[in-house]
Amino acid sequence: MKGVRQIAVDQLVNYLATDPIQKMPKIMSLAKKLDSKHQYEYYIDGIYNALMDENSNWHKFTENLFKEVNTKSIRKLAECFMVNSTLVGGPRRDKIKAKYNCNVPWALLIDPTSACNLSCTGCWAAEYGKKYNLSYDILDSVVKQGKKLGIFWYLFSGGEPLIRKDDIIKLCAKHQDCFFFAFTNGTLVDEKLCEDMRKVGNFVLAFSIEGDEEATDMRRGKGCYQKVISAMELMKKHHLLFGYSTCYHHYNTESVASDEFIDDMIARGCRFAWNFTYIPIGKDAKLDFIATPEQRAYMYKRIQEIRATKPIFALDFWNDGEAAHGCIAGGRSYLHINANGDVEPCAFIHYANVNIKNATLLEALQSPLFMEYKKHQPFSENMLRPCPLLDNPEILMEMVHNSNAYSTQLEGPETVDELCAKTIAAAEKWAPVADKLWEERQKELASRNPSP
């Protein structure tokens, strides 16, 4: 028989899956009962206040979500995020961390294949080579191992992950207690995939787009923008959950941050936005694509404006260091497994000590490079300078040298010194701008919460 706690969890998921705003008082009551140690009380109250305000963008976001996305997908999201990843996975991860004195991530990013049907300007993935694939059995093993460690969230990149869409759907069907997510160029989305996604309910896509049609086709090739838009239309028709992912750089920052672009993405059905900044990785990296300090500062403030005014869940992989308390890589919140099986601390840090084909996930988390990450995190007292590559390259060089990690750049390996030479100037230029922003932010927070 189910225990009282599990019955309450089931009720909470059921409430969340259908018309949650009307049921909000009951949902909040259940959530607080489940949060017996009051760890999440601040967030529960904040969510309640935002959703009950009819003029709030989060109220509108929630109304649109439940009106336009199928119930199974919403139920699976609530079940896997709130229950499995948080209530079940959290204590499990904490136990492993304490026992082995290592990081244990909340999510894994995996490349099922290095192959891609596009060749985008400045993309490091192409330099991994197109011949590498992780078999279904290896992917399945990683998920099994991950669940034992308390990991229920799995993201796919590449290459183009949908080249392996049949295997991904197979994983989704087998591991219904997990949630799966893929960054995709959108060119391989079709009716069958949408139907399969609707059936499993626990698979979400983020479409890579660079802003308007001109900016997208400039990096990805002529016609790519229209293919992404067509894929979004197909997903919306099937009432599926999806969003977009964009890489802001010197030539498109203002475009991807514009009201016109964001409002258009929302109108097309996007529920979330992942914002990354360009990182010059690989022998053909374009240094002129690196965003200027002014552009990066603009994005920091702009993301906050978007969150406050628009019905979309927006993330900035770098500028959210403040919320994440620094870099989330190295197993702290996530790690990356490339298509050859090398276990890397980050999708942008192509160095490793172990390969998942001959080491367990737990062994990888205890490997020298990952332990160096744990030792050095956070990499700066300024959380707007979180990255060991783009913001603190001297630390990345130290960690890779100390751990004797090998380069995983399969087609064009480069030493860590060669890699960091590309970012030292950018880090030096960003530092004073970031320090000023951080000082202003601390003063703002202090004024909101004056000392007694």
Coordinates of C-alpha atoms in Angstrom, one line a residue:
M1 CA 0.0 0.0 0.0
K2 CA 1.1 3.6 -0.6
G3 CA 2.3 5.7 2.3
V4 CA 0.7 9.0 3.3
R5 CA 3.6 10.9 1.7
Q6 CA 3.3 9.1 -1.7
I7 CA -0.5 9.7 -1.7
A8 CA 0.1 13.4 -1.1
V9 CA 2.7 13.4 -3.9
D10 CA 0.2 11.7 -6.3
Q11 CA -2.4 14.3 -5.4
L12 CA 0.0 17.2 -6.0
V13 CA 0.9 15.9 -9.4
N14 CA -2.8 15.4 -10.3
Y15 CA -3.6 19.0 -9.2
L16 CA -0.7 20.4 -11.2
A17 CA -1.7 18.5 -14.4
T18 CA -5.1 20.1 -14.7
D19 CA -6.2 23.7 -14.1
P20 CA -3.6 24.5 -11.4
I21 CA -4.6 28.1 -10.8
Q22 CA -8.1 27.2 -9.6
K23 CA -6.6 24.6 -7.3
M24 CA -3.7 26.7 -6.1
P25 CA -4.6 26.9 -2.4
K26 CA -4.8 23.1 -2.2
I27 CA -1.6 22.7 -4.2
M28 CA 0.3 25.1 -1.9
S29 CA -1.1 23.3 1.2
L30 CA 0.1 20.0 -0.1
A31 CA 3.5 21.3 -1.2
K32 CA 4.1 22.8 2.3
K33 CA 3.2 19.4 3.9
L34 CA 5.7 17.7 1.7
D35 CA 8.3 20.3 2.5
S36 CA 8.4 19.2 6.1
K37 CA 11.9 20.8 6.7
H38 CA 10.7 24.1 5.2
Q39 CA 13.6 24.0 2.7
Y40 CA 11.4 25.4 -0.2
E41 CA 8.9 27.5 1.7
Y42 CA 10.3 30.8 0.3
Y43 CA 9.9 29.5 -3.3
I44 CA 6.5 28.0 -2.6
D45 CA 5.2 31.3 -1.4
G46 CA 6.8 33.2 -4.3
I47 CA 5.2 30.9 -6.8
Y48 CA 1.8 31.2 -5.2
N49 CA 1.9 35.0 -5.2
A50 CA 3.0 35.2 -8.8
L51 CA 0.4 32.7 -10.1
M52 CA -2.5 34.2 -8.2
D53 CA -1.8 37.8 -9.6
E54 CA -3.9 38.0 -12.8
N55 CA -1.7 40.7 -14.1
S56 CA 1.5 38.7 -13.6
N57 CA 3.3 37.3 -16.7
W58 CA 3.6 34.0 -14.8
H59 CA -0.2 33.8 -14.5
K60 CA -0.5 34.2 -18.2
F61 CA 2.3 31.7 -18.8
T62 CA 0.5 29.1 -16.7
E63 CA -2.8 29.7 -18.4
N64 CA -1.3 29.4 -21.9
L65 CA 0.7 26.3 -20.9
F66 CA -2.4 24.4 -19.7
K67 CA -4.5 25.6 -22.5
E68 CA -2.1 24.6 -25.3
V69 CA 0.1 21.7 -24.1
N70 CA -1.3 18.2 -23.7
T71 CA -2.0 17.0 -20.1
K72 CA 0.4 14.0 -20.2
S73 CA 3.4 16.1 -20.9
I74 CA 2.6 18.5 -18.1
R75 CA 2.0 15.6 -15.7
K76 CA 5.3 14.0 -16.6
L77 CA 7.1 17.3 -16.2
A78 CA 5.6 17.8 -12.7
E79 CA 6.2 14.2 -11.7
C80 CA 9.9 14.0 -12.9
F81 CA 10.9 17.5 -11.8
M82 CA 9.1 18.0 -8.5
V83 CA 8.9 14.4 -7.3
N84 CA 11.6 12.3 -8.8
S85 CA 14.4 14.9 -9.2
T86 CA 13.6 16.9 -6.1
L87 CA 11.9 14.8 -3.4
V88 CA 13.4 11.4 -4.4
G89 CA 16.6 12.4 -6.2
G90 CA 17.7 15.2 -3.8
P91 CA 18.3 13.0 -0.7
R92 CA 19.8 10.3 -2.8
R93 CA 22.3 12.7 -4.4
D94 CA 23.2 14.2 -1.0
K95 CA 23.9 10.7 0.4
I96 CA 26.3 9.9 -2.4
K97 CA 28.0 13.2 -2.1
A98 CA 28.6 12.7 1.6
K99 CA 29.7 9.1 1.2
Y100 CA 32.2 9.7 -1.7
N101 CA 33.1 13.4 -1.2
C102 CA 32.4 14.2 -4.8
N103 CA 29.9 16.2 -6.8
V104 CA 26.7 14.5 -8.0
P105 CA 24.8 16.4 -10.7
W106 CA 21.1 17.1 -11.1
A107 CA 21.2 16.4 -14.8
L108 CA 23.4 14.7 -17.5
L109 CA 24.1 16.1 -21.0
I110 CA 24.8 13.4 -23.5
D111 CA 25.8 13.3 -27.2
P112 CA 24.2 10.2 -28.6
T113 CA 25.9 11.0 -31.9
S114 CA 28.6 13.3 -33.3
A115 CA 26.9 13.3 -36.7
C116 CA 25.0 16.4 -37.9
N117 CA 23.2 17.3 -41.1
L118 CA 24.3 20.9 -40.9
S119 CA 27.7 22.7 -40.7
C120 CA 27.2 25.9 -38.7
T121 CA 29.8 28.7 -38.6
G122 CA 31.8 28.5 -35.4
C123 CA 30.3 25.3 -34.1
W124 CA 32.8 23.1 -32.3
A125 CA 30.6 20.0 -32.6
A126 CA 31.6 19.5 -36.2
E127 CA 35.2 19.0 -35.0
Y128 CA 34.2 16.0 -32.9
G129 CA 34.0 14.1 -36.2
K130 CA 30.8 12.5 -37.6
K131 CA 31.6 8.9 -37.0
Y132 CA 31.0 8.6 -33.3
N133 CA 27.9 7.2 -31.6
L134 CA 26.9 5.9 -28.2
S135 CA 25.0 2.6 -28.6
Y136 CA 21.5 2.3 -27.1
D137 CA 22.8 -0.1 -24.5
I138 CA 25.4 2.4 -23.3
L139 CA 22.7 5.2 -23.2
D140 CA 20.4 2.9 -21.3
S141 CA 23.2 1.9 -18.9
V142 CA 24.0 5.6 -18.2
V143 CA 20.4 6.3 -17.3
K144 CA 20.2 3.2 -15.1
Q145 CA 23.4 4.3 -13.3
G146 CA 22.2 7.9 -13.1
K147 CA 18.9 6.9 -11.4
K148 CA 20.8 5.0 -8.7
L149 CA 22.7 8.3 -8.0
G150 CA 19.5 10.3 -7.9
I151 CA 19.6 11.7 -11.5
F152 CA 16.3 11.8 -13.3
W153 CA 17.0 14.5 -15.9
Y154 CA 18.7 13.8 -19.2
L155 CA 19.6 16.3 -22.0
F156 CA 20.9 15.4 -25.5
S157 CA 23.1 17.5 -27.7
G158 CA 25.5 16.5 -30.5
G159 CA 25.9 16.5 -33.4
E160 CA 22.2 16.5 -34.2
P161 CA 20.6 14.2 -31.5
L162 CA 17.5 13.6 -33.6
I163 CA 19.6 11.5 -35.9
R164 CA 19.1 9.0 -33.1
K165 CA 15.5 9.9 -32.4
D166 CA 14.3 6.2 -32.5
D167 CA 16.7 5.3 -29.7
I168 CA 15.8 8.4 -27.7
I169 CA 12.1 7.6 -27.9
K170 CA 12.9 4.0 -26.8
L171 CA 14.7 5.4 -23.8
C172 CA 11.8 7.7 -23.0
A173 CA 9.4 4.8 -23.1
K174 CA 11.5 2.6 -20.9
H175 CA 12.4 5.2 -18.3
Q176 CA 9.1 6.9 -17.6
D177 CA 10.3 8.1 -14.3
C178 CA 12.9 10.3 -16.1
F179 CA 12.5 13.4 -18.2
F180 CA 14.4 13.8 -21.5
F181 CA 15.3 17.0 -23.4
A182 CA 17.1 17.6 -26.7
F183 CA 18.8 20.6 -28.3
T184 CA 18.0 20.3 -32.0
N185 CA 18.3 22.1 -35.3
G186 CA 14.7 21.1 -36.0
T187 CA 15.3 19.8 -39.5
L188 CA 14.4 16.2 -38.6
V189 CA 11.1 16.8 -36.8
D190 CA 8.2 15.1 -38.5
E191 CA 4.7 13.8 -37.8
K192 CA 5.9 10.5 -36.5
L193 CA 8.3 12.0 -34.0
C194 CA 5.5 14.3 -32.8
E195 CA 3.1 11.4 -32.4
D196 CA 5.8 9.4 -30.5
M197 CA 6.6 12.4 -28.3
R198 CA 2.9 12.7 -27.4
K199 CA 2.8 9.0 -26.5
V200 CA 5.8 9.0 -24.2
G201 CA 5.1 12.4 -22.7
N202 CA 8.5 12.8 -21.1
F203 CA 10.5 14.3 -24.1
V204 CA 10.9 18.0 -24.9
L205 CA 12.8 19.9 -27.6
A206 CA 14.7 23.1 -27.7
F207 CA 15.0 24.5 -31.2
S208 CA 18.4 26.2 -32.1
I209 CA 17.8 29.5 -33.6
E210 CA 20.0 32.6 -33.9
G211 CA 17.4 35.4 -34.0
D212 CA 15.6 36.5 -37.2
E213 CA 15.8 34.7 -40.5
E214 CA 18.9 36.6 -41.7
A215 CA 20.9 35.9 -38.5
T216 CA 19.9 32.3 -38.3
D217 CA 20.7 31.5 -42.0
M218 CA 24.0 33.4 -41.7
R219 CA 25.3 30.8 -39.2
R220 CA 23.3 27.7 -40.1
G221 CA 22.8 27.9 -43.8
K222 CA 20.1 29.2 -46.1
G223 CA 16.6 27.9 -45.4
C224 CA 17.4 26.8 -41.8
Y225 CA 15.2 29.4 -40.2
Q226 CA 12.1 28.4 -42.2
K227 CA 12.7 24.7 -41.3
V228 CA 12.8 25.6 -37.6
I229 CA 9.6 27.6 -37.9
S230 CA 7.9 24.7 -39.7
A231 CA 9.0 22.3 -36.9
M232 CA 7.6 24.6 -34.3
E233 CA 4.3 24.7 -36.1
L234 CA 4.2 20.9 -36.2
M235 CA 4.9 20.7 -32.5
K236 CA 2.3 23.3 -31.7
K237 CA -0.3 21.4 -33.7
H238 CA 0.4 18.3 -31.6
H239 CA 0.1 20.3 -28.4
L240 CA 3.7 19.5 -27.4
L241 CA 6.0 21.3 -24.9
F242 CA 9.0 23.0 -26.6
G243 CA 11.2 26.1 -26.5
Y244 CA 14.2 27.6 -28.2
S245 CA 17.9 27.8 -27.6
T246 CA 20.1 30.6 -29.0
C247 CA 23.8 31.4 -29.0
Y248 CA 24.2 35.1 -28.6
H249 CA 27.4 36.5 -30.1
H250 CA 28.9 39.7 -31.5
Y251 CA 26.6 39.8 -34.5
N252 CA 23.2 38.8 -33.1
T253 CA 22.9 39.8 -29.4
E254 CA 20.5 42.7 -30.0
S255 CA 18.4 40.5 -32.4
V256 CA 17.9 37.6 -30.0
A257 CA 17.1 39.9 -27.1
S258 CA 14.6 42.1 -29.0
D259 CA 11.0 42.3 -28.1
E260 CA 10.1 41.4 -31.7
F261 CA 12.0 38.1 -31.7
I262 CA 11.0 37.0 -28.2
D263 CA 7.3 37.9 -28.8
D264 CA 7.4 36.0 -32.0
M265 CA 8.8 32.9 -30.3
I266 CA 6.1 33.1 -27.6
A267 CA 3.4 33.4 -30.2
R268 CA 4.8 30.3 -32.0
G269 CA 4.4 28.3 -28.8
C270 CA 7.8 28.4 -27.1
R271 CA 7.6 28.0 -23.3
F272 CA 11.2 28.4 -22.5
A273 CA 14.4 30.1 -23.8
W274 CA 18.0 28.9 -23.3
N275 CA 20.5 31.6 -23.9
F276 CA 24.2 30.7 -24.4
T277 CA 27.1 32.9 -25.3
Y278 CA 29.6 32.0 -28.0
I279 CA 32.7 30.1 -26.9
P280 CA 35.7 29.9 -29.3
I281 CA 36.4 26.2 -29.2
G282 CA 38.3 24.3 -31.9
K283 CA 40.9 25.1 -34.5
D284 CA 38.3 27.0 -36.7
A285 CA 36.9 29.1 -33.9
K286 CA 35.8 32.6 -34.8
L287 CA 37.2 35.0 -32.3
D288 CA 35.3 37.9 -33.7
F289 CA 32.1 36.1 -32.7
I290 CA 32.8 36.6 -28.9
A291 CA 30.2 38.9 -27.4
T292 CA 31.6 42.3 -26.2
P293 CA 31.5 43.1 -22.5
E294 CA 28.8 45.6 -23.3
Q295 CA 26.7 43.0 -25.0
R296 CA 27.1 40.5 -22.2
A297 CA 26.2 43.2 -19.6
Y298 CA 23.2 44.1 -21.8
M299 CA 22.1 40.4 -21.8
Y300 CA 22.4 40.2 -18.0
K301 CA 19.9 43.0 -17.5
R302 CA 17.8 42.1 -20.5
I303 CA 17.1 38.5 -19.2
Q304 CA 15.8 40.0 -15.9
E305 CA 13.5 42.3 -17.9
I306 CA 12.2 39.3 -20.0
R307 CA 11.5 37.3 -16.9
A308 CA 9.6 40.2 -15.3
T309 CA 7.5 41.0 -18.3
K310 CA 7.1 38.1 -20.7
P311 CA 5.3 34.8 -20.4
I312 CA 8.3 32.6 -21.1
F313 CA 10.8 30.9 -18.8
A314 CA 14.2 32.4 -19.8
L315 CA 17.6 31.1 -18.8
D316 CA 21.1 32.5 -19.4
F317 CA 23.8 29.8 -19.1
W318 CA 26.5 32.3 -18.0
N319 CA 24.7 35.3 -16.5
D320 CA 22.6 33.1 -14.3
G321 CA 25.8 32.3 -12.3
E322 CA 24.3 34.6 -9.6
A323 CA 21.3 32.3 -9.1
A324 CA 23.4 29.1 -9.5
H325 CA 26.1 30.4 -7.2
G326 CA 28.8 30.0 -9.9
C327 CA 29.6 27.4 -12.5
I328 CA 27.3 24.4 -12.5
A329 CA 29.6 22.1 -14.4
G330 CA 32.0 19.4 -13.2
G331 CA 29.2 17.4 -11.8
R332 CA 28.0 20.2 -9.5
S333 CA 24.7 20.4 -11.4
Y334 CA 25.6 18.7 -14.6
L335 CA 28.3 17.0 -16.7
H336 CA 28.8 16.1 -20.4
I337 CA 29.4 12.8 -22.1
N338 CA 30.5 13.1 -25.7
A339 CA 29.6 10.7 -28.5
N340 CA 32.9 8.8 -28.0
G341 CA 32.0 8.3 -24.3
D342 CA 34.5 10.7 -22.8
V343 CA 33.1 12.1 -19.5
E344 CA 33.8 15.9 -19.6
P345 CA 33.0 18.5 -16.9
C346 CA 31.1 20.7 -19.4
A347 CA 30.0 20.7 -23.0
F348 CA 32.5 23.5 -23.6
I349 CA 35.4 21.9 -21.7
H350 CA 36.8 19.1 -23.9
Y351 CA 39.1 17.4 -21.5
A352 CA 38.6 14.2 -19.5
N353 CA 40.3 11.4 -17.5
V354 CA 37.8 8.6 -18.1
N355 CA 35.5 7.1 -20.7
I356 CA 32.0 5.8 -19.8
K357 CA 32.7 2.7 -21.9
N358 CA 35.2 1.5 -19.3
A359 CA 34.3 3.4 -16.2
T360 CA 31.1 3.9 -14.1
L361 CA 29.4 7.2 -13.8
L362 CA 30.4 7.3 -10.1
E363 CA 34.0 6.7 -11.0
A364 CA 33.9 9.5 -13.5
L365 CA 32.6 11.9 -10.8
Q366 CA 35.6 10.9 -8.7
S367 CA 38.1 11.3 -11.5
P368 CA 40.9 13.9 -11.1
L369 CA 39.5 16.6 -13.3
F370 CA 36.1 16.5 -11.6
M371 CA 37.7 16.6 -8.2
E372 CA 39.7 19.6 -9.3
Y373 CA 36.3 21.3 -10.2
K374 CA 34.9 20.5 -6.8
K375 CA 38.0 21.9 -5.1
H376 CA 38.0 25.2 -7.0
Q377 CA 34.2 25.9 -7.3
P378 CA 33.1 28.7 -7.3
F379 CA 35.8 30.0 -9.6
S380 CA 35.3 33.7 -8.6
E381 CA 33.6 35.5 -5.7
N382 CA 31.9 37.5 -8.4
M383 CA 29.1 35.2 -9.6
L384 CA 28.9 37.1 -12.9
R385 CA 32.3 35.7 -13.7
P386 CA 31.4 32.0 -13.1
C387 CA 33.1 30.2 -16.0
P388 CA 36.6 28.7 -15.8
L389 CA 37.1 29.1 -19.6
L390 CA 35.5 32.4 -20.5
D391 CA 36.0 34.3 -17.2
N392 CA 38.9 32.6 -15.3
P393 CA 41.1 30.8 -17.9
E394 CA 44.1 30.6 -15.6
I395 CA 42.1 28.3 -13.3
L396 CA 41.0 26.0 -16.1
M397 CA 44.6 25.7 -17.2
E398 CA 45.6 24.8 -13.6
M399 CA 42.9 22.2 -13.2
V400 CA 43.6 20.4 -16.5
H401 CA 47.3 20.4 -15.8
N402 CA 46.9 19.2 -12.3
S403 CA 44.6 16.3 -13.4
N404 CA 46.6 15.3 -16.4
A405 CA 43.4 15.3 -18.4
Y406 CA 43.5 14.4 -22.1
S407 CA 41.9 16.4 -24.9
T408 CA 38.6 15.0 -26.2
Q409 CA 38.5 17.1 -29.3
L410 CA 38.5 14.1 -31.5
E411 CA 39.3 15.7 -34.9
G412 CA 41.4 18.6 -33.9
P413 CA 42.8 18.3 -30.4
E414 CA 44.2 21.4 -28.7
T415 CA 46.0 21.9 -25.5
V416 CA 44.3 23.7 -22.7
D417 CA 46.9 26.5 -23.1
E418 CA 46.0 26.9 -26.8
L419 CA 42.3 26.9 -25.9
C420 CA 42.6 29.5 -23.1
A421 CA 44.8 31.7 -25.2
K422 CA 41.6 32.5 -27.1
T423 CA 39.7 33.7 -24.1
I424 CA 42.3 35.5 -21.9
A425 CA 41.7 38.9 -23.6
A426 CA 37.9 38.5 -23.4
A427 CA 38.1 37.6 -19.7
E428 CA 40.3 40.7 -19.0
K429 CA 37.8 43.0 -20.7
W430 CA 34.8 41.4 -19.0
A431 CA 36.3 41.5 -15.5
P432 CA 35.9 45.3 -14.7
V433 CA 32.4 45.4 -16.3
A434 CA 31.3 42.3 -14.3
D435 CA 32.8 43.7 -11.1
K436 CA 30.9 46.9 -11.5
L437 CA 27.6 45.0 -12.2
W438 CA 28.2 42.8 -9.2
E439 CA 28.9 45.7 -6.9
E440 CA 25.7 47.4 -8.1
R441 CA 23.7 44.2 -7.6
Q442 CA 25.0 43.7 -4.0
K443 CA 24.0 47.3 -3.2
E444 CA 20.5 46.7 -4.7
L445 CA 20.1 43.5 -2.6
A446 CA 21.3 45.3 0.5
S447 CA 18.8 48.1 0.1
R448 CA 16.0 45.5 -0.2
N449 CA 17.1 43.6 2.9
P450 CA 18.7 46.1 5.3
S451 CA 20.5 44.7 8.3
P452 CA 18.5 44.9 11.6

